[in-house]
Amino acid sequence: MMKEMQKIDAQKDYRDERMQIINVGAFMGSDAYLLITKEKAALIDSGFSFCAQQMIENIEKELDGRNLDYVLLTHSHYDHASGSPYCKVHFPGVKTVAGAYAGKIFAKPSALAVMAEMNDSVAKDYGVDRYEDRLNELSVDQTVGEGDVIDLGSVTLEVIEAPGHTKCSIAFYIPEEKMLISCETMGVYAGEDLVAPCFLVGYEMSLRFIKRAQTMDIEKILVPHYGVMIAGQCKAFLKNALDCNESLYGLIVGDAREGKTVEEIIAHYQSVFYNAETKKIQPLQAFELNAKYLVPMVLKEAREKQQLPSEDL
Ligand SMILES: [Zn+2]
């Protein structure tokens, strides 16, 4: 069945005298944010493969003859990284920047196979059966870590290592704007009351990133798959993210104590955290794949913290 094509909401774009941020993604779930200053242009994440051509056209329209300088990948997942090789073809000299582990993922045939499968599945949902596949060209030109700086002229992006969603997850802080360019380690915004947790490689390390953000001087947050949040919305989002992450952890550990199986825990998790809002940006297949990593990871972490007996499950 073909999905209704959800247009991206331009209200969550941002503009001031130093820079602007525009969602140039072709569809919901394939969000990619173009950050333009007078001097430079960087794309933050790059969406799916099948609609990358449309994203390129959106970028060209905004850049109006200027070149794209960087593609900054917050992490290596298919819905964030797949569009990056298309940028390399269309914008000569563009540099793909990512955390250290992302390059290792792109070099793994098994990871590329999963990415291809996920891209195909979403393409089919949108009624697209043919598109140019460039996943084999995925690469990282510049690896960054904590404290590195990307200079975009009137603003600078300071790299924050934020593992938790993936090992390679990174965020950026723009001091001139007091803006955090976040990543999915905080979870994914799924409506006023819900941030859908996605700590796939570490729960405690994900909390650490949220708590760190709560101590930072932040007035704006670019939230993946959402757009720019401003002022009070940021504080509420961070608190919500913390609460939702803690509540999912509590749900999983509580269910395990009651002797529920991993499958039962996943079903419970899905009923609470996978709502209509989450569905718009994360296909069920991706949710299920993530849950199969997340739940056993939490059980392992809880056993290590001796919150669960080691023989459990
Ligand atoms: Zn992801």
Short mmCIF file of N, CA, C and O and ligand atoms in Angstrom, two decimals, residues 75 77 79-80 165-166 184, ligand 1:
data_model
loop_
_atom_site.label_atom_id
_atom_site.label_comp_id
_atom_site.label_asym_id
_atom_site.label_seq_id
_atom_site.Cartn_x
_atom_site.Cartn_y
_atom_site.Cartn_z
N HIS A 75 24.95 10.32 12.44
CA HIS A 75 25.29 8.90 12.62
C HIS A 75 25.10 8.15 11.33
O HIS A 75 24.66 8.73 10.33
N HIS A 77 23.13 5.64 10.29
CA HIS A 77 21.92 4.91 9.89
C HIS A 77 21.41 5.29 8.51
O HIS A 77 21.63 6.40 8.03
N ASP A 79 18.62 6.15 7.21
CA ASP A 79 17.75 7.30 6.96
C ASP A 79 18.48 8.63 7.18
O ASP A 79 17.90 9.69 7.00
N HIS A 80 19.74 8.57 7.57
CA HIS A 80 20.54 9.79 7.79
C HIS A 80 21.71 9.89 6.80
O HIS A 80 22.12 10.98 6.45
N HIS A 165 22.81 6.12 20.88
CA HIS A 165 21.93 5.61 19.82
C HIS A 165 22.75 4.66 18.94
O HIS A 165 22.35 3.54 18.65
N THR A 166 23.90 5.15 18.51
CA THR A 166 24.91 4.31 17.85
C THR A 166 26.25 4.68 18.47
O THR A 166 26.34 5.67 19.20
N GLU A 184 20.03 11.38 17.53
CA GLU A 184 18.97 10.53 18.06
C GLU A 184 19.30 9.87 19.40
O GLU A 184 18.48 9.13 19.93
ZN ZN B 1 19.25 6.31 13.77
#
